Tab-separated table of C-alpha atoms in Angstrom:
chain	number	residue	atom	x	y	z
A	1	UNK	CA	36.572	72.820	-141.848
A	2	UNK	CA	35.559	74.004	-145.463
A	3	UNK	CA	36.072	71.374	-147.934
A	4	UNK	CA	36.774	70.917	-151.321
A	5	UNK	CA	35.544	68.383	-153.757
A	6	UNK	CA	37.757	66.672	-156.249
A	7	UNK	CA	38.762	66.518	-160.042
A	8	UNK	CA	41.534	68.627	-161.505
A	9	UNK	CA	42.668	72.196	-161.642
A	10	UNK	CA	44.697	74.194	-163.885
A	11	UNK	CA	48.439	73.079	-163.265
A	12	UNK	CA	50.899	75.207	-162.290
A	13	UNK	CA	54.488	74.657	-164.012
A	14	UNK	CA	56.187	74.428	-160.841
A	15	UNK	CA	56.073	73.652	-157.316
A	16	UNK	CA	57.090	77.560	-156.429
A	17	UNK	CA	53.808	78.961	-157.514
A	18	UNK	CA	51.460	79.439	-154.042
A	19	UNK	CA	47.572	80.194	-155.195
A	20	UNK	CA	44.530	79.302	-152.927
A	21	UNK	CA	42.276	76.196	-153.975
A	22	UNK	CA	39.177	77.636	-154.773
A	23	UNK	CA	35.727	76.196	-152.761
A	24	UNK	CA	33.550	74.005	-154.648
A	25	UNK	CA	30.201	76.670	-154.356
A	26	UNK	CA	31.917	78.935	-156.798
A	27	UNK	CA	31.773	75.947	-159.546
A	28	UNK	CA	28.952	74.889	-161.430
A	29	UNK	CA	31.056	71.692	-161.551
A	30	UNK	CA	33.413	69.854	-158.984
A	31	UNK	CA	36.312	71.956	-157.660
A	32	UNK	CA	39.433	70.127	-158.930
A	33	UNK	CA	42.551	69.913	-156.182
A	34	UNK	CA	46.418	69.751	-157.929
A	35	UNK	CA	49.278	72.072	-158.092
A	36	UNK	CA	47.354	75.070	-156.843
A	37	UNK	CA	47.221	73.397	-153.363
A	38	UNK	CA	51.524	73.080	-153.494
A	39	UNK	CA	54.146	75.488	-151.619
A	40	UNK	CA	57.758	74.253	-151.820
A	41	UNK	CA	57.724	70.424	-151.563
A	42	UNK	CA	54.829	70.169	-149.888
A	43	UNK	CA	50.925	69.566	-151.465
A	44	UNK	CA	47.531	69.951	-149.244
A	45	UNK	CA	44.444	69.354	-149.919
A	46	UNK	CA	41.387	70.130	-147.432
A	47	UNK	CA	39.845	66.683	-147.990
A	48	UNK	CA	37.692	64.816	-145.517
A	49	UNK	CA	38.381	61.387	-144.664
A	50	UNK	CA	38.250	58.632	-147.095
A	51	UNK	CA	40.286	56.801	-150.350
A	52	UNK	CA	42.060	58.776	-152.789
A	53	UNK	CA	43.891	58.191	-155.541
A	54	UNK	CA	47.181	60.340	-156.721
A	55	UNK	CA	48.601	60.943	-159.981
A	56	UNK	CA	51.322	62.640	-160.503
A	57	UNK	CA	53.923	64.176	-163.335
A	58	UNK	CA	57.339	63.777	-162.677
A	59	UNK	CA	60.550	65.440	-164.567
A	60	UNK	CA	61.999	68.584	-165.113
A	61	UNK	CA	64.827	70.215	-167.795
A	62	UNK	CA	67.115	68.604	-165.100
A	63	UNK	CA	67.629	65.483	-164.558
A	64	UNK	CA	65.972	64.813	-161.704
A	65	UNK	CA	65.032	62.000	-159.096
A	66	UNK	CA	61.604	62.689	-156.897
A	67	UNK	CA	59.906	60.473	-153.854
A	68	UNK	CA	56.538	61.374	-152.568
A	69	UNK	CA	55.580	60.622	-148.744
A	70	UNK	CA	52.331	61.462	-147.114
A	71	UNK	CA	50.361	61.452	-144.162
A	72	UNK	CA	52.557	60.081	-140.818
A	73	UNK	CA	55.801	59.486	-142.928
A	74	UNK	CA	53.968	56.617	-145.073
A	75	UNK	CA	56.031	56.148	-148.837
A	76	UNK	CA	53.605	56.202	-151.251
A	77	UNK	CA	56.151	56.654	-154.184
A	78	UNK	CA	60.040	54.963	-154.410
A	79	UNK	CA	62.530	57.133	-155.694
A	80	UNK	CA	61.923	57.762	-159.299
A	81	UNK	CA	64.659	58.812	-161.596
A	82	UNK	CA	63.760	61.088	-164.536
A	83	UNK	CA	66.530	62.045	-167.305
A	84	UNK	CA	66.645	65.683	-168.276
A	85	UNK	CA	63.534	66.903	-170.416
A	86	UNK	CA	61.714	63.731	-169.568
A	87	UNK	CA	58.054	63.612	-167.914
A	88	UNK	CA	56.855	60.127	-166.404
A	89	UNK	CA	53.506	59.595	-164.773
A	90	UNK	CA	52.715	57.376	-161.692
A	91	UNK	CA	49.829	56.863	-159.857
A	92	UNK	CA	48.974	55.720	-156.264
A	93	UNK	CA	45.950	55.226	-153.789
A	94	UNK	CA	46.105	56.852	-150.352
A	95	UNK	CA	43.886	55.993	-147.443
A	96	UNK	CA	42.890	59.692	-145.766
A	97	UNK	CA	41.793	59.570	-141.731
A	98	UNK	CA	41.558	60.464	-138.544
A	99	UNK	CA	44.531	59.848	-136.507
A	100	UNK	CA	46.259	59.734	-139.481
A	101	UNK	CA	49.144	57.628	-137.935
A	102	UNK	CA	48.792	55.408	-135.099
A	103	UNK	CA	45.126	54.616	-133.824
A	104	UNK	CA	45.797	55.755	-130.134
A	105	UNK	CA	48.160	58.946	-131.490
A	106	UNK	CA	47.550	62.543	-132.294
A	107	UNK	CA	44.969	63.294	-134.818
A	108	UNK	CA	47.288	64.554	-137.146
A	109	UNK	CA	46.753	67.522	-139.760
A	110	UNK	CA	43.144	67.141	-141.600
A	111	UNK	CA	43.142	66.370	-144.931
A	112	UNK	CA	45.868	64.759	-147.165
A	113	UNK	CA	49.580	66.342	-146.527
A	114	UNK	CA	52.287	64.799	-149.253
A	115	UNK	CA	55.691	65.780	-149.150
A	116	UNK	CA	57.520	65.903	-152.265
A	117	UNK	CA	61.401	64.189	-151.469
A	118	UNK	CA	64.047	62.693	-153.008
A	119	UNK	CA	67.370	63.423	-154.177
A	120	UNK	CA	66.381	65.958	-157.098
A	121	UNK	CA	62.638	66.497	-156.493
A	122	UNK	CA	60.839	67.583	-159.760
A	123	UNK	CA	56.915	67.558	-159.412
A	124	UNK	CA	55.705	69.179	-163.056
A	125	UNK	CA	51.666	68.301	-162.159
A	126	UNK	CA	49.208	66.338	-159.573
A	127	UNK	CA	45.756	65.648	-159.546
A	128	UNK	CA	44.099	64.076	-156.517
A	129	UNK	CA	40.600	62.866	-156.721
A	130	UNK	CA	37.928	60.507	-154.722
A	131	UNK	CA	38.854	56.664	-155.418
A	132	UNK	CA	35.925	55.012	-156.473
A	133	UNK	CA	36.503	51.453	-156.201
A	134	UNK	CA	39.616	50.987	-154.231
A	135	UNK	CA	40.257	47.910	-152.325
A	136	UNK	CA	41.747	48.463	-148.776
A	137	UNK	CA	44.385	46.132	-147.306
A	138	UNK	CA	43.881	46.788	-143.193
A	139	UNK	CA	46.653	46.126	-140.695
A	140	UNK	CA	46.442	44.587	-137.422
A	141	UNK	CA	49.419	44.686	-135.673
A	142	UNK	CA	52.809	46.447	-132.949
A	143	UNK	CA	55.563	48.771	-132.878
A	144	UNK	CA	56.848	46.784	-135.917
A	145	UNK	CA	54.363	47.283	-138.324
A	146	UNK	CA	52.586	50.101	-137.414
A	147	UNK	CA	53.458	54.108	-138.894
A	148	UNK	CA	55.885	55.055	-136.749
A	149	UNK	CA	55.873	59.202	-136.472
A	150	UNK	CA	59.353	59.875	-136.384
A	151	UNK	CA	62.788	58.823	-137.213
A	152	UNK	CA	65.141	56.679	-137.369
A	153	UNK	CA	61.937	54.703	-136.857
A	154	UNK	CA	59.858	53.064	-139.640
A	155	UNK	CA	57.088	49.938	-139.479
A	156	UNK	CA	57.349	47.624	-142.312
A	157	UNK	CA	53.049	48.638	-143.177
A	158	UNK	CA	54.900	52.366	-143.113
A	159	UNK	CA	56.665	51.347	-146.772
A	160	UNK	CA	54.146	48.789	-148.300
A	161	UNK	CA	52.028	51.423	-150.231
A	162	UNK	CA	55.065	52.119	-152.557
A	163	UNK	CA	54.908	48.721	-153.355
A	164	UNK	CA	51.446	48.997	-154.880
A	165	UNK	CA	49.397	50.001	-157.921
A	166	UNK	CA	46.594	52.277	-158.176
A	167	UNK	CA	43.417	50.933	-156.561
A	168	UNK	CA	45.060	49.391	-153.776
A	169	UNK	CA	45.483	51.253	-150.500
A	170	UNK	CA	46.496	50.597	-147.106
A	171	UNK	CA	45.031	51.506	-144.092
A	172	UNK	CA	47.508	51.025	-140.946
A	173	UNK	CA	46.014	50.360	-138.104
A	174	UNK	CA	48.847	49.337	-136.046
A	175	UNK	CA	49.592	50.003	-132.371
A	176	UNK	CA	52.889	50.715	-130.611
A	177	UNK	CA	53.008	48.510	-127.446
A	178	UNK	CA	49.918	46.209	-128.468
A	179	UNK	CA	49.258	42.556	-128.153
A	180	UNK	CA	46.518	40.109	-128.915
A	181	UNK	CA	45.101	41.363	-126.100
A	182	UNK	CA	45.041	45.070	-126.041
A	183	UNK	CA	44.393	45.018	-129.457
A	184	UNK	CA	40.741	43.424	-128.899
A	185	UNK	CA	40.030	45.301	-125.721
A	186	UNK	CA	40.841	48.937	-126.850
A	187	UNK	CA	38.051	50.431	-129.194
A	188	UNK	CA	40.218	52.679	-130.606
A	189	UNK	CA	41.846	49.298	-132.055
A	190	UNK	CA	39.680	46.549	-133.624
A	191	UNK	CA	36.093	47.747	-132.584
A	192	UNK	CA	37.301	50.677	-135.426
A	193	UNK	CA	39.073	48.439	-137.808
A	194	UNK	CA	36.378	45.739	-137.924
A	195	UNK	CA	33.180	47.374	-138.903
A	196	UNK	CA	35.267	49.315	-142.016
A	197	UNK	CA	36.580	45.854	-143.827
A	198	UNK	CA	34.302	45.595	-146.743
A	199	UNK	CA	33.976	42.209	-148.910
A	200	UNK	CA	37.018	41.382	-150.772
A	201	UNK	CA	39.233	44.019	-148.019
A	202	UNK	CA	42.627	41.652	-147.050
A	203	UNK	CA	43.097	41.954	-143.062
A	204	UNK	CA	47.246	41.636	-142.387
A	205	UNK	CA	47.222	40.298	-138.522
A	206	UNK	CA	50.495	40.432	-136.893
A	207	UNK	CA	50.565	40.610	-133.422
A	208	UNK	CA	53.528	38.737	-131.080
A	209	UNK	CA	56.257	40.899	-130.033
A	210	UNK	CA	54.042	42.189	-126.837
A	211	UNK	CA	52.460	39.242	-126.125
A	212	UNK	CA	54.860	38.191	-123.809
A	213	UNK	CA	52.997	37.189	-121.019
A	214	UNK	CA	49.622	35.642	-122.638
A	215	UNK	CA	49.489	31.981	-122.681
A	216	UNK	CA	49.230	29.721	-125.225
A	217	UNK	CA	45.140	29.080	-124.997
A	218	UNK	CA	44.290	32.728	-124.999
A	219	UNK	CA	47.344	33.853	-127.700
A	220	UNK	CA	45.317	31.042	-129.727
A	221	UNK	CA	41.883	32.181	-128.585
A	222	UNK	CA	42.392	36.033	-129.833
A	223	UNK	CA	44.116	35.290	-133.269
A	224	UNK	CA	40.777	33.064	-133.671
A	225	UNK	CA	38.790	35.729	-132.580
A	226	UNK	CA	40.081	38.471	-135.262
A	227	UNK	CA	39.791	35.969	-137.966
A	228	UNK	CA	36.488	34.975	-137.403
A	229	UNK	CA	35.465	39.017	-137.746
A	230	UNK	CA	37.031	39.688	-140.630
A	231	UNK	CA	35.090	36.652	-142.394
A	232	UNK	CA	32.232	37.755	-140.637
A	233	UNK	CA	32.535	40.914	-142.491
A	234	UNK	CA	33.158	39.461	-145.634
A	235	UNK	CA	36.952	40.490	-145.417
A	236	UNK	CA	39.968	38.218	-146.477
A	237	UNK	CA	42.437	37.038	-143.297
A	238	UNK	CA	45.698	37.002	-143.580
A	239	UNK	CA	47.770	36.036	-140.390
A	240	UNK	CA	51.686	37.112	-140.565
A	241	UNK	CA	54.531	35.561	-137.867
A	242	UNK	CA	56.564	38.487	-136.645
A	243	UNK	CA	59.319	39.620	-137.723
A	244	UNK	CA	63.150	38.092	-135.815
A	245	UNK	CA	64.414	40.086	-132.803
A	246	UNK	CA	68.142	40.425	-134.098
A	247	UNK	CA	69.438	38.050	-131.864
A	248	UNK	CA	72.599	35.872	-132.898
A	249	UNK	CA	73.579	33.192	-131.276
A	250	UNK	CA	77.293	32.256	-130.704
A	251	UNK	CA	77.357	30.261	-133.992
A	252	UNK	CA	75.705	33.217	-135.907
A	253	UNK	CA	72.221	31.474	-136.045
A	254	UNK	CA	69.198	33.016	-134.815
A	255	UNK	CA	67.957	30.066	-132.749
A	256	UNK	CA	66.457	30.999	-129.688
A	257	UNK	CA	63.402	31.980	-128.251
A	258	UNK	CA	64.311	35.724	-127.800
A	259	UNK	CA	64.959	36.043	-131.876
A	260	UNK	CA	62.089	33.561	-132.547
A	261	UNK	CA	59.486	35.439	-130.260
A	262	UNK	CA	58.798	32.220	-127.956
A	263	UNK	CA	57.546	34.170	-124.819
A	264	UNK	CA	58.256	33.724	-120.753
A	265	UNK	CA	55.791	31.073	-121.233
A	266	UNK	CA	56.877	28.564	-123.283
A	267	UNK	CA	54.312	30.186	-126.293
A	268	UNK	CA	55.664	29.932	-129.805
A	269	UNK	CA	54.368	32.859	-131.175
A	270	UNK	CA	55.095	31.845	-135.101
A	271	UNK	CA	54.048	28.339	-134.490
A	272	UNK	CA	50.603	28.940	-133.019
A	273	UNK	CA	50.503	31.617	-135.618
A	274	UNK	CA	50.968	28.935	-138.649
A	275	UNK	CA	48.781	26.294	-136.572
A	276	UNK	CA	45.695	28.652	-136.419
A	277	UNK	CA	46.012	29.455	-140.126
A	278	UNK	CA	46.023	25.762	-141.160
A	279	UNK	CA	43.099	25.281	-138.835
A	280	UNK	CA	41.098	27.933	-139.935
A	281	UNK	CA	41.873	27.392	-143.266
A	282	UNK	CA	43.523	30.759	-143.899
A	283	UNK	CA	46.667	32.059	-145.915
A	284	UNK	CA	49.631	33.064	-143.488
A	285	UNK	CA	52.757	35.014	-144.423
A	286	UNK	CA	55.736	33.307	-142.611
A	287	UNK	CA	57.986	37.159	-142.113
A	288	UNK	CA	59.317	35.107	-138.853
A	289	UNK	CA	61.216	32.537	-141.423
A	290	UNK	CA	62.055	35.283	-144.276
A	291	UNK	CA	63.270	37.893	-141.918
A	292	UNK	CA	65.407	35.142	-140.120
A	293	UNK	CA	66.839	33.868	-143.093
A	294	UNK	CA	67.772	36.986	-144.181
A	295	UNK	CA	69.075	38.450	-140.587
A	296	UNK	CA	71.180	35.190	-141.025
A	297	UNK	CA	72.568	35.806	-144.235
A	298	UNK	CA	73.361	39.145	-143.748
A	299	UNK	CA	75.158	38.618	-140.201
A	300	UNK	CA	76.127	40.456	-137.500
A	301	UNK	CA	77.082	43.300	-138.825
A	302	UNK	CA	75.196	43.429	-142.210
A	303	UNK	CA	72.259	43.239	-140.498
A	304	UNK	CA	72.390	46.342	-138.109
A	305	UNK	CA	71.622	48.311	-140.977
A	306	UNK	CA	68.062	46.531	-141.144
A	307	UNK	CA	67.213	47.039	-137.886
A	308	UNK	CA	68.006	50.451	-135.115
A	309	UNK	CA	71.387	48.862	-133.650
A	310	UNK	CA	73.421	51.647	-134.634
A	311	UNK	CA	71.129	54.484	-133.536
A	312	UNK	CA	69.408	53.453	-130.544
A	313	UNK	CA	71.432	50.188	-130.078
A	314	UNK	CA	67.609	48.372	-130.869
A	315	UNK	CA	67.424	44.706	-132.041
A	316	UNK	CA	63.549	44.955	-132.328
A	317	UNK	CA	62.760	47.816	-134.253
A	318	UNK	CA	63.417	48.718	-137.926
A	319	UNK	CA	64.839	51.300	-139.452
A	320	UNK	CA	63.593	52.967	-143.258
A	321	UNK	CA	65.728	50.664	-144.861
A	322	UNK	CA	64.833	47.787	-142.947
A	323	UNK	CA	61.382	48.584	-143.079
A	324	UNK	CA	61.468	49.006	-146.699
A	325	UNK	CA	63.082	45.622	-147.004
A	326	UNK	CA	60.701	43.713	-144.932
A	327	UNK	CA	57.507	45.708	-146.787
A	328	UNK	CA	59.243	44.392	-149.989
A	329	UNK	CA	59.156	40.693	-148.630
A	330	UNK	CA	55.254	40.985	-147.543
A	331	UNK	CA	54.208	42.405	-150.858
A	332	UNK	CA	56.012	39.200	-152.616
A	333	UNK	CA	53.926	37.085	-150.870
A	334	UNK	CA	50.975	38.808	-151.387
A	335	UNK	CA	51.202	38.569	-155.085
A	336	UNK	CA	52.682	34.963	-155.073
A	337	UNK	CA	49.430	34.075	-152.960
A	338	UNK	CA	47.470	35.887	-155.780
A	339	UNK	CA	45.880	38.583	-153.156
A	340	UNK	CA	47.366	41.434	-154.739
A	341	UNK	CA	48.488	42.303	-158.019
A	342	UNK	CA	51.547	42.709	-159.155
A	343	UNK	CA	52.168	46.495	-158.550
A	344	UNK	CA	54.999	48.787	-158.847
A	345	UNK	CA	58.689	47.583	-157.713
A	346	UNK	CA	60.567	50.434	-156.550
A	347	UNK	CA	62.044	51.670	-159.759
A	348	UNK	CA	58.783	52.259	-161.099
């Protein structure tokens, strides 16, 4: 594959204009990727793996209103609203690899592949170029969290990165279909993740929803286990209960063990959860109590919308929106718990 290196080219004026990105050997200096690399509302750049940060020029004569995804469906930029002759900038880190979705997927398209969205898309510049001192936030966990490749489908780790400033990627490395146990024993899953987590990297760990035949001891055992290698790479844990199966009861609560993820066995999935994170000393992010309060408040029929009920009649999985929602309650926690700062909100 011939590469390019990174800095900034000549911008075009507008997405229409197609020209080749030119290789870095015919530069005494490095090749720069932007608006040369666009067609239509879509940007690549031949870039080999790694940590890049975006920034981007939004606005047109129009008023005009412009989301950016990348990669396997990830947001990396919230709907942004521009009024007519106005230009706003916004910038955003993007973690570049091989699969690019899911660990145990399809490779995916080399290099970095954004798609320019939204209601009134107006892209007036980009520059991508190599981060250099990004901080990654790694996920560990299922179905639920992980970057789901097509819709009506969307993991909640799917919409975090619009929730964060520049300098702050994620790298999703969840599984469809994985549990404690799977996770630990395929190498495609933590023997990858583990030896990338550099000091100061936060680990998200959120595995339960296909645990539901390990017992208590071993459930225990392997959340253990994945804490003690993130330390032991100098990485920050941070253990997360899953999110509520959309369960009601009669009364409209969700309390039972099929909302609450208490398996076949008797295991409490959120409770051994908090109980190793006291133990170990470790922050946890209770989504099991948020996402149930909120299920709760929404009700029955509010709360389709959050999850696939109406499309695939699914009480497990979440939508965009719900997904969205759910990335939005993570990233408050994170900055509440002072592991992340501040960031964007979606508005800007």
């Amino acid at each position: 594959m011939r590469r390019f290196t990174v800095a900034a080219l000549t911008a075009a004026t507008t997405l229409g204009t197609v020209l080749t990105a030119v290789p870095a050997e015919a530069h005494r200096g490095p090749a720069p990727l932007g608006m040369k690399n666009c067609a239509a509302n879509v940007c690549h750049f031949d870039v080999p793996a790694g940590t890049y940060d975006v920034t981007v020029r939004l606005g047109g004569d129009g008023a005009a209103s412009t989301a950016i995804t990348g990669e396997t469906r990830r947001t990396l930029l919230a709907e942004t609203a521009t009024e007519a002759g106005e230009r706003v900038s916004r910038s955003f880190t993007v973690d570049v690899r091989t699969p690019e979705g899911e660990p145990t997927g399809p490779d995916g398209t080399p290099g970095l592949d954004l798609v320019i969205g939204g209601s009134a898309p107006a892209l007036a510049d980009i520059r991508v170029t190599p981060a250099k001192r990004a901080r990654q936030i790694f996920l560990v966990g299922d179905s639920t969290v992980c970057d789901q490749p097509g819709d009506p489908y969307s993991g909640w780790g799917q919409q975090l990165p619009q929730y964060l400033r520049k300098g702050v990627s994620v790298a999703n490395y969840a599984d469809s279909g994985e549990s404690t146990v799977s996770y630990l024993a395929d190498s495609r899953l933590w023997a990858t993740v583990q030896p990338q987590i550099r000091r100061g990297d936060l680990v998200l760990i959120q595995l339960a929803h296909n645990d539901k035949q390990t017992d208590g001891a071993t459930y225990r055992a392997n959340l253990e286990t994945l804490v003690a290698g993130v330390r032991e790479k100098g990485g920050k844990p941070v253990l997360v209960t899953p999110i509520v199966r959309r369960w009601f009861n009669a009364d409209g609560t969700l309390n039972n063990g099929t909302a609450l993820l208490v398996n076949g066995l008797g295991v409490d999935h959120p409770a051994v959860t908090r109980e190793v994170a006291a133990a170990a000393g470790v922050p946890v992010i209770d989504l099991t109590a948020k996402t149930k309060t909120l299920v709760e408040s929404l009700g029955t029929e509010g709360s389709k919308a959050l999850y696939l009920y109406n499309e695939k009649r699914d009480n497990t999985h979440t939508s965009v929106h719900g997904a969205t929602v759910y990335a939005d309650l993570v990233r408050d926690e994170l900055v509440a718990r002072g592991l992340v700062p501040e960031g964007r909100t979606r508005e800007g």
